[in-house]
Coordinates of C-alpha atoms in Angstrom, one line a residue:
M1 CA -59.5 -18.3 -19.9
S2 CA -57.9 -15.5 -21.6
D3 CA -55.7 -17.2 -23.9
V4 CA -56.5 -18.1 -27.8
T5 CA -54.9 -21.3 -27.7
E6 CA -57.5 -22.4 -25.0
V7 CA -60.3 -21.1 -27.3
V8 CA -58.9 -23.2 -30.0
E9 CA -59.0 -26.3 -27.8
A10 CA -62.4 -25.3 -26.9
F11 CA -63.3 -25.2 -30.5
E12 CA -61.7 -28.6 -31.0
L13 CA -63.7 -30.2 -28.3
A14 CA -66.8 -28.8 -30.0
L15 CA -65.7 -30.2 -33.3
M16 CA -65.4 -33.7 -31.7
H17 CA -68.6 -33.5 -30.3
S18 CA -69.9 -32.7 -34.0
R19 CA -68.6 -35.9 -35.6
G20 CA -71.4 -37.9 -36.7
L21 CA -74.0 -35.3 -36.2
A22 CA -73.0 -32.5 -38.5
T23 CA -73.0 -33.5 -42.5
D24 CA -69.8 -35.0 -43.8
D25 CA -68.9 -31.6 -45.8
V26 CA -69.5 -29.4 -43.1
Y27 CA -67.7 -31.5 -40.3
G28 CA -64.8 -31.7 -43.0
E29 CA -64.6 -28.1 -43.5
A30 CA -65.0 -27.1 -39.7
K31 CA -62.1 -29.7 -39.4
Q32 CA -59.8 -28.0 -41.9
A33 CA -60.5 -24.5 -40.7
V34 CA -59.7 -25.5 -37.2
G35 CA -56.7 -27.6 -38.1
S36 CA -55.4 -24.5 -40.2
I37 CA -55.6 -22.1 -37.0
R38 CA -53.9 -24.9 -35.1
S39 CA -51.2 -25.0 -37.4
R40 CA -50.6 -21.3 -37.8
K41 CA -46.6 -20.6 -37.0
G42 CA -46.2 -18.6 -33.6
F43 CA -48.1 -18.3 -30.8
L44 CA -51.9 -18.1 -31.0
G45 CA -52.3 -15.5 -28.1
N46 CA -52.4 -11.9 -28.3
T47 CA -49.1 -11.4 -26.6
L48 CA -46.0 -11.3 -29.0
V49 CA -43.6 -13.9 -28.1
L50 CA -39.9 -13.3 -29.5
A51 CA -36.8 -15.4 -28.9
L52 CA -33.6 -14.1 -28.9
A53 CA -30.9 -16.3 -30.3
G54 CA -27.1 -15.9 -30.9
G55 CA -23.7 -17.0 -30.3
T56 CA -21.5 -16.6 -27.3
G57 CA -20.4 -13.1 -27.2
S58 CA -23.1 -11.4 -29.6
G59 CA -24.5 -9.2 -27.0
K60 CA -27.7 -10.9 -27.1
S61 CA -28.4 -10.7 -23.4
S62 CA -26.9 -7.1 -23.5
L63 CA -29.7 -6.4 -26.0
M64 CA -32.3 -8.2 -23.3
N65 CA -30.9 -5.7 -20.9
A66 CA -31.4 -2.9 -23.1
F67 CA -35.0 -3.5 -23.7
A68 CA -35.4 -3.8 -19.8
G69 CA -33.6 -0.9 -18.9
K70 CA -31.8 -2.8 -16.4
D71 CA -29.6 -5.7 -16.0
I72 CA -31.8 -8.8 -15.8
T73 CA -29.5 -11.5 -17.3
M74 CA -25.6 -11.8 -17.3
T75 CA -23.5 -11.0 -20.1
G76 CA -20.0 -12.5 -21.2
A77 CA -17.8 -13.5 -24.2
L78 CA -15.9 -16.6 -23.2
R79 CA -18.5 -19.8 -22.5
P80 CA -22.0 -19.9 -22.9
T81 CA -23.7 -17.4 -20.5
T82 CA -27.2 -18.6 -21.2
E83 CA -27.0 -22.0 -20.1
Q84 CA -30.7 -22.2 -19.3
A85 CA -33.5 -20.2 -21.2
L86 CA -34.7 -17.1 -19.5
A87 CA -38.3 -15.7 -19.8
W88 CA -38.8 -11.7 -19.8
V89 CA -42.5 -11.7 -19.1
P90 CA -45.8 -9.2 -18.5
D91 CA -46.7 -9.1 -14.8
P92 CA -49.4 -10.5 -14.4
I93 CA -48.5 -13.6 -17.3
D94 CA -51.1 -14.6 -19.8
A95 CA -52.1 -17.9 -18.8
G96 CA -51.2 -19.1 -22.5
V97 CA -47.9 -17.8 -22.1
E98 CA -47.2 -19.7 -18.9
A99 CA -48.6 -22.6 -20.3
L100 CA -46.2 -22.4 -23.3
L101 CA -43.3 -21.6 -20.8
D102 CA -44.4 -24.9 -18.9
D103 CA -44.2 -26.9 -21.7
L104 CA -40.9 -25.8 -23.0
G105 CA -39.4 -26.2 -19.6
I106 CA -38.6 -22.6 -19.2
R107 CA -38.5 -22.1 -15.5
R108 CA -36.3 -18.8 -15.1
R109 CA -38.8 -16.0 -15.7
V110 CA -38.3 -12.2 -14.9
P111 CA -41.5 -10.2 -14.6
Q112 CA -41.8 -7.0 -16.4
D113 CA -44.1 -4.1 -16.8
R114 CA -42.5 -2.2 -19.6
Y115 CA -44.4 -3.9 -22.5
P116 CA -47.6 -5.6 -21.4
R117 CA -47.8 -7.6 -24.6
L118 CA -44.3 -8.5 -25.2
V119 CA -42.3 -11.5 -24.1
L120 CA -38.7 -12.0 -24.7
L121 CA -37.1 -15.4 -24.3
D122 CA -33.2 -15.2 -24.0
L123 CA -32.5 -18.7 -25.4
P124 CA -29.1 -20.5 -24.9
D125 CA -26.5 -19.7 -27.3
H126 CA -26.6 -21.6 -30.4
D127 CA -22.6 -22.0 -30.5
S128 CA -22.9 -23.9 -26.9
L129 CA -21.1 -27.0 -26.6
M130 CA -24.2 -28.5 -24.5
E131 CA -26.4 -30.7 -26.8
S132 CA -29.4 -29.7 -24.5
H133 CA -29.3 -26.0 -25.7
H134 CA -29.7 -27.3 -29.2
V135 CA -33.0 -29.4 -28.4
I136 CA -34.1 -26.0 -26.6
V137 CA -33.8 -23.9 -29.4
D138 CA -35.0 -26.5 -32.1
Q139 CA -38.4 -27.2 -30.1
L140 CA -38.9 -23.7 -29.2
L141 CA -38.6 -22.0 -32.7
P142 CA -42.0 -23.3 -34.2
H143 CA -44.1 -22.0 -31.1
V144 CA -42.8 -18.6 -31.2
D145 CA -43.9 -15.3 -33.2
G146 CA -40.2 -14.4 -34.1
V147 CA -36.7 -15.2 -33.9
V148 CA -34.3 -12.0 -33.1
W149 CA -30.9 -13.4 -34.4
V150 CA -28.3 -11.4 -32.8
V151 CA -25.2 -11.4 -34.6
D152 CA -21.6 -9.2 -34.1
P153 CA -19.3 -7.9 -36.8
Q154 CA -16.9 -10.7 -35.6
K155 CA -18.7 -13.9 -36.1
Y156 CA -21.9 -12.8 -38.3
R157 CA -20.8 -15.5 -40.8
D158 CA -20.6 -18.6 -38.1
P159 CA -20.9 -21.7 -39.8
K160 CA -22.6 -23.1 -37.0
L161 CA -25.3 -20.2 -37.4
H162 CA -25.7 -20.6 -41.0
E163 CA -25.6 -24.3 -41.7
Q164 CA -27.2 -25.7 -38.6
Y165 CA -29.8 -23.0 -37.9
L166 CA -30.5 -20.6 -40.8
R167 CA -30.5 -23.0 -43.5
P168 CA -32.8 -25.7 -42.2
L169 CA -35.0 -23.3 -40.9
V170 CA -35.4 -21.0 -43.7
A171 CA -39.0 -22.2 -43.9
Y172 CA -39.6 -19.8 -40.7
Q173 CA -38.0 -16.8 -42.4
D174 CA -40.8 -14.5 -42.3
Q175 CA -40.6 -14.6 -38.5
F176 CA -36.8 -13.7 -38.6
V177 CA -35.6 -10.6 -37.3
F178 CA -31.9 -10.0 -37.6
V179 CA -29.8 -7.4 -35.2
M180 CA -26.4 -6.6 -35.9
N181 CA -25.2 -5.9 -32.5
Q182 CA -21.8 -3.9 -31.3
I183 CA -22.0 -1.7 -34.3
D184 CA -20.2 0.9 -32.0
K185 CA -16.8 -1.1 -32.6
L186 CA -16.8 -0.2 -36.5
S187 CA -16.5 2.9 -38.4
N188 CA -19.2 3.8 -40.7
K189 CA -17.3 2.3 -43.8
E190 CA -16.5 -0.9 -41.7
L191 CA -20.4 -1.1 -40.8
D192 CA -21.3 -0.6 -44.5
S193 CA -19.1 -3.3 -45.7
V194 CA -20.3 -6.0 -42.9
R195 CA -23.8 -5.2 -43.5
T196 CA -23.8 -5.9 -47.0
D197 CA -21.5 -9.0 -46.6
F198 CA -24.3 -10.3 -44.0
L199 CA -27.1 -9.8 -46.2
A200 CA -25.2 -11.4 -48.9
A201 CA -24.6 -14.5 -46.6
L202 CA -28.5 -14.8 -45.9
A203 CA -29.4 -14.5 -49.6
Q204 CA -27.1 -17.6 -49.9
H205 CA -29.9 -19.7 -47.8
G206 CA -32.9 -18.2 -49.7
I207 CA -33.4 -15.2 -47.0
R208 CA -33.4 -12.4 -49.8
K209 CA -35.3 -9.5 -47.8
P210 CA -34.3 -9.9 -44.2
T211 CA -35.5 -7.4 -41.7
L212 CA -32.2 -6.3 -40.2
F213 CA -31.5 -3.6 -37.6
L214 CA -28.1 -2.2 -36.2
T215 CA -27.5 -1.8 -32.6
A216 CA -25.2 -1.0 -29.8
A217 CA -26.8 -2.7 -27.0
A218 CA -23.9 -1.8 -24.6
P219 CA -21.4 0.6 -26.1
A220 CA -18.3 1.3 -24.3
V221 CA -19.1 5.1 -24.4
G222 CA -22.7 6.6 -24.3
E223 CA -26.0 5.3 -24.5
P224 CA -27.8 2.2 -26.2
R225 CA -28.2 3.0 -30.1
G226 CA -30.8 1.5 -32.4
I227 CA -32.9 0.3 -29.6
E228 CA -35.8 2.9 -30.2
A229 CA -36.0 1.5 -33.8
L230 CA -36.3 -2.1 -32.7
V231 CA -39.0 -1.2 -30.4
D232 CA -41.1 0.6 -32.6
Y233 CA -40.6 -2.3 -35.1
L234 CA -42.1 -4.6 -32.4
S235 CA -45.0 -1.9 -31.7
E236 CA -45.9 -2.6 -35.5
R237 CA -45.8 -6.3 -35.1
L238 CA -47.7 -6.0 -31.9
D239 CA -50.5 -4.1 -33.9
A240 CA -50.3 -7.0 -36.5
K241 CA -50.7 -9.6 -33.9
T242 CA -54.0 -7.7 -32.7
V243 CA -55.3 -8.0 -36.2
S244 CA -54.5 -11.5 -36.7
T245 CA -55.6 -12.4 -33.3
H246 CA -59.2 -11.0 -34.2
K247 CA -59.0 -12.8 -37.6
T248 CA -58.5 -16.0 -35.7
L249 CA -61.4 -15.6 -33.5
A250 CA -63.6 -14.5 -36.2
D251 CA -62.7 -17.9 -38.2
L252 CA -63.6 -19.8 -35.1
R253 CA -67.0 -17.9 -34.9
G254 CA -67.5 -18.9 -38.6
V255 CA -66.8 -22.5 -37.6
S256 CA -69.5 -22.4 -34.8
Y257 CA -71.9 -20.9 -37.0
A258 CA -71.6 -23.2 -39.8
L259 CA -72.0 -26.2 -37.2
Q260 CA -75.1 -24.8 -35.6
E261 CA -76.8 -23.9 -38.7
D262 CA -75.8 -27.7 -40.1
T263 CA -77.3 -29.1 -36.9
R264 CA -79.9 -26.8 -36.5
L265 CA -78.6 -25.8 -32.8
K266 CA -79.3 -22.0 -33.9
Q267 CA -83.2 -23.1 -33.5
G268 CA -82.9 -23.7 -30.2
S269 CA -82.3 -27.1 -28.2
G270 CA -85.2 -27.0 -25.7
I271 CA -87.1 -29.6 -26.8
E272 CA -87.8 -30.8 -23.3
F273 CA -87.4 -34.7 -24.2
P274 CA -87.7 -36.0 -20.7
K275 CA -91.2 -34.5 -20.1
R276 CA -92.7 -35.2 -23.2
W277 CA -91.3 -38.9 -23.5
S278 CA -92.6 -39.5 -19.8
E279 CA -96.1 -38.4 -21.0
L280 CA -95.8 -40.5 -24.3
R281 CA -95.0 -43.9 -22.8
R282 CA -97.8 -43.1 -20.1
A283 CA -100.1 -42.7 -23.0
I284 CA -99.2 -45.6 -24.7
A285 CA -99.2 -48.1 -21.4
I286 CA -102.7 -46.7 -20.9
M287 CA -103.6 -47.4 -24.5
L288 CA -102.3 -50.8 -24.0
V289 CA -103.9 -51.2 -20.4
P290 CA -107.1 -49.3 -20.0
D291 CA -108.6 -48.2 -16.8
A292 CA -112.1 -49.7 -17.5
P293 CA -112.1 -53.4 -17.3
D294 CA -114.3 -53.6 -20.6
A295 CA -112.4 -51.1 -22.4
A296 CA -110.3 -52.8 -25.3
P297 CA -106.6 -52.2 -25.9
A298 CA -105.5 -49.8 -28.5
G299 CA -104.3 -51.7 -31.7
T300 CA -101.0 -51.8 -33.2
Q301 CA -101.6 -49.3 -35.8
A302 CA -102.9 -46.8 -33.3
L303 CA -99.6 -47.3 -31.2
F304 CA -97.6 -47.1 -34.5
T305 CA -99.0 -43.8 -35.1
E306 CA -98.6 -42.2 -31.6
L307 CA -94.6 -43.5 -31.4
N308 CA -93.8 -42.6 -35.1
N309 CA -95.5 -39.1 -35.0
F310 CA -93.4 -38.3 -31.5
V311 CA -90.2 -39.4 -33.1
T312 CA -91.2 -37.1 -36.3
T313 CA -91.7 -34.4 -34.2
I314 CA -88.8 -34.5 -32.3
S315 CA -86.7 -35.0 -35.6
V316 CA -88.6 -31.7 -37.2
E317 CA -87.9 -29.9 -34.1
T318 CA -84.3 -30.6 -34.1
G319 CA -84.0 -30.3 -37.8
G320 CA -80.8 -30.4 -40.1
S321 CA -78.4 -33.2 -40.5
F322 CA -79.5 -34.3 -37.0
A323 CA -82.9 -34.9 -38.2
E324 CA -81.9 -37.3 -40.5
I325 CA -79.6 -39.1 -37.9
I326 CA -82.8 -39.5 -36.0
R327 CA -84.8 -40.9 -38.6
A328 CA -82.3 -43.1 -39.6
E329 CA -81.9 -44.4 -36.4
F330 CA -85.7 -45.0 -35.8
D331 CA -87.4 -45.4 -39.2
E332 CA -90.8 -47.0 -39.4
A333 CA -89.3 -50.5 -39.8
R334 CA -87.6 -49.8 -36.2
I335 CA -90.6 -48.6 -34.6
E336 CA -92.5 -51.3 -35.8
E337 CA -90.2 -53.9 -34.4
E338 CA -90.0 -52.2 -31.2
L339 CA -93.8 -52.3 -30.8
A340 CA -93.8 -55.8 -31.9
G341 CA -91.2 -56.5 -29.3
L342 CA -93.9 -56.0 -26.6
S343 CA -95.0 -59.6 -27.4
Q344 CA -91.7 -60.5 -25.2
L345 CA -93.8 -59.1 -22.1
A346 CA -96.8 -61.2 -23.4
D347 CA -94.4 -64.4 -22.7
E348 CA -93.7 -63.2 -19.1
M349 CA -97.3 -62.7 -18.5
K350 CA -98.3 -66.0 -19.8
A351 CA -96.1 -67.4 -17.4
T352 CA -96.9 -65.9 -14.4
T353 CA -100.3 -64.0 -14.4
V354 CA -102.5 -66.1 -17.0
P355 CA -101.1 -69.5 -16.7
E356 CA -104.0 -71.2 -18.7
A357 CA -104.7 -68.7 -21.4
E358 CA -102.8 -69.3 -24.8
P359 CA -102.7 -66.1 -26.4
S360 CA -101.2 -65.3 -29.5
S361 CA -100.3 -61.6 -29.3
F362 CA -99.8 -59.4 -26.2
M363 CA -103.3 -57.8 -27.4
D364 CA -104.7 -61.3 -26.5
V365 CA -102.9 -61.5 -23.2
L366 CA -104.2 -58.1 -22.3
R367 CA -107.8 -59.5 -23.2
A368 CA -107.3 -62.2 -21.0
F369 CA -106.2 -59.9 -18.2
F370 CA -109.6 -58.3 -18.6
G371 CA -111.8 -61.7 -18.9
R372 CA -112.8 -61.1 -22.5
G373 CA -114.2 -64.6 -23.6
Q374 CA -114.1 -66.0 -20.1
Q375 CA -116.3 -66.5 -17.4
P376 CA -116.2 -63.7 -14.6
D377 CA -114.8 -66.3 -12.1
Q378 CA -111.8 -67.0 -14.4
V379 CA -110.9 -63.5 -14.6
P380 CA -107.5 -63.1 -12.8
D381 CA -106.5 -60.8 -10.3
I382 CA -104.7 -57.9 -12.4
D383 CA -102.2 -55.1 -11.0
I384 CA -102.8 -52.7 -13.7
G385 CA -100.1 -50.5 -12.2
A386 CA -97.5 -53.4 -12.6
V387 CA -98.6 -54.1 -15.9
R388 CA -98.0 -50.6 -17.1
Q389 CA -94.7 -49.9 -15.4
A390 CA -93.5 -53.3 -17.7
I391 CA -94.7 -51.6 -20.6
V392 CA -92.8 -48.4 -19.9
R393 CA -89.6 -50.1 -18.7
H394 CA -90.0 -52.0 -22.1
L395 CA -90.3 -48.6 -24.1
D396 CA -87.6 -46.8 -21.9
A397 CA -85.0 -49.9 -22.8
R398 CA -85.9 -50.0 -26.5
V399 CA -86.8 -46.6 -27.5
G400 CA -86.6 -43.9 -24.9
A401 CA -82.9 -44.4 -23.8
P402 CA -81.2 -44.9 -27.3
L403 CA -83.1 -41.7 -28.7
A404 CA -82.3 -39.8 -25.3
A405 CA -78.8 -40.8 -26.1
L406 CA -78.6 -39.2 -29.4
L407 CA -80.2 -36.0 -28.1
W408 CA -77.8 -35.9 -25.0
R409 CA -74.7 -36.1 -28.0
R410 CA -76.9 -32.9 -29.6
A411 CA -77.0 -31.1 -26.3
E412 CA -73.2 -31.8 -25.6
L413 CA -72.2 -30.1 -28.7
A414 CA -74.5 -27.3 -28.3
A415 CA -73.0 -26.9 -24.5
T416 CA -69.4 -26.9 -26.1
L417 CA -70.3 -24.8 -28.8
V418 CA -71.9 -22.1 -26.3
H419 CA -68.7 -22.5 -24.2
A420 CA -66.2 -21.9 -27.0
E421 CA -68.2 -19.0 -28.3
I422 CA -68.3 -17.2 -24.7
E423 CA -64.4 -17.8 -24.3
A424 CA -63.9 -16.5 -28.0
R425 CA -65.9 -13.2 -26.9
R426 CA -64.1 -12.9 -23.6
V427 CA -60.7 -13.0 -25.2
E428 CA -62.0 -10.8 -27.9
R429 CA -62.9 -8.1 -25.2
L430 CA -59.4 -8.4 -23.7
V431 CA -57.7 -7.9 -27.0
A432 CA -59.7 -4.8 -27.7
V433 CA -58.5 -3.2 -24.5

């Protein structure tokens, strides 16, 4: 995993496991923080993903070729040349970028090694007659870091561009970059006039401080012009993207810290429940069914103390909001109820092992087992191990399994948070390279 988007997904999974374990306030704040990161405009990864959008003949494909330093896409001025979106991607491609392209259905991909953290998407021409082109463009815009709108001196006021795209998408204007291409076809005076008029048209839509570059990506004479300034600007955007990525990862670690503090996971989660529960249930079984025939079984209060102390200790060790959950699920009334439930075993024993006895409680049954108050020849044969196993099964079903399920939820939360933090730090190291 090397993509911020997947790190966010890892934290979303941890957040899901924290529901019902973290306090409502902490869970709500964590959910809001992760949701805010998820809803941020642009690509979450450390790669700058830009879409080139423009009308037929604007020189959009020529601009991409100028970036690449070679022809990677056809150019044309009559009908839509870019009938399918094309991605110019670093080699090797980032996993998150690849997933984004897969989701958007962009299959045409050209590898490049000039700019390791830059992805350019050559979109279908916005004045295409093909309806599918509009779907591709409209679905793509919310998921990229920026849209480079390429216009030419002849059609920079194209109503379709302004009314169907720029005006409805004004909320994304902080992601827009405008390029007036083919400036080699204008005199300096004409260029000043066109530039001023274009800025006025943008201002009418509420785009009052646009970033505008003047280029000649494929001049009739000489080398491309204005490309270096655009590249320098994108380098600055890449630096800003790195800062933003570090901020995103820091925010996610803050979510992890808050959840761990609230659920006391930072105190350590190795409470060895299976081992300790096994020891406790065996001890309770022995207390109820002693080895010595003349030994009296433990009383209800002694059993209550053992089980209640165990639950209390576990809740203290887990601590935080989780301690409250344990005590709410296994309060003193619940423990008394479960101990009283052992009388169900008494019914089974009365029906099978001691048919002539009429004990009023499980303790009486055990005394009957050991012949208390009876003649020696009336003492039944007793399988102590079987009786203890019955007690253990009852305790497992009524106390051990439900308590283990609660602790398993806590363990799942701990595991997902650890996984998310590991991936966040891995991405952070990659970003620092």
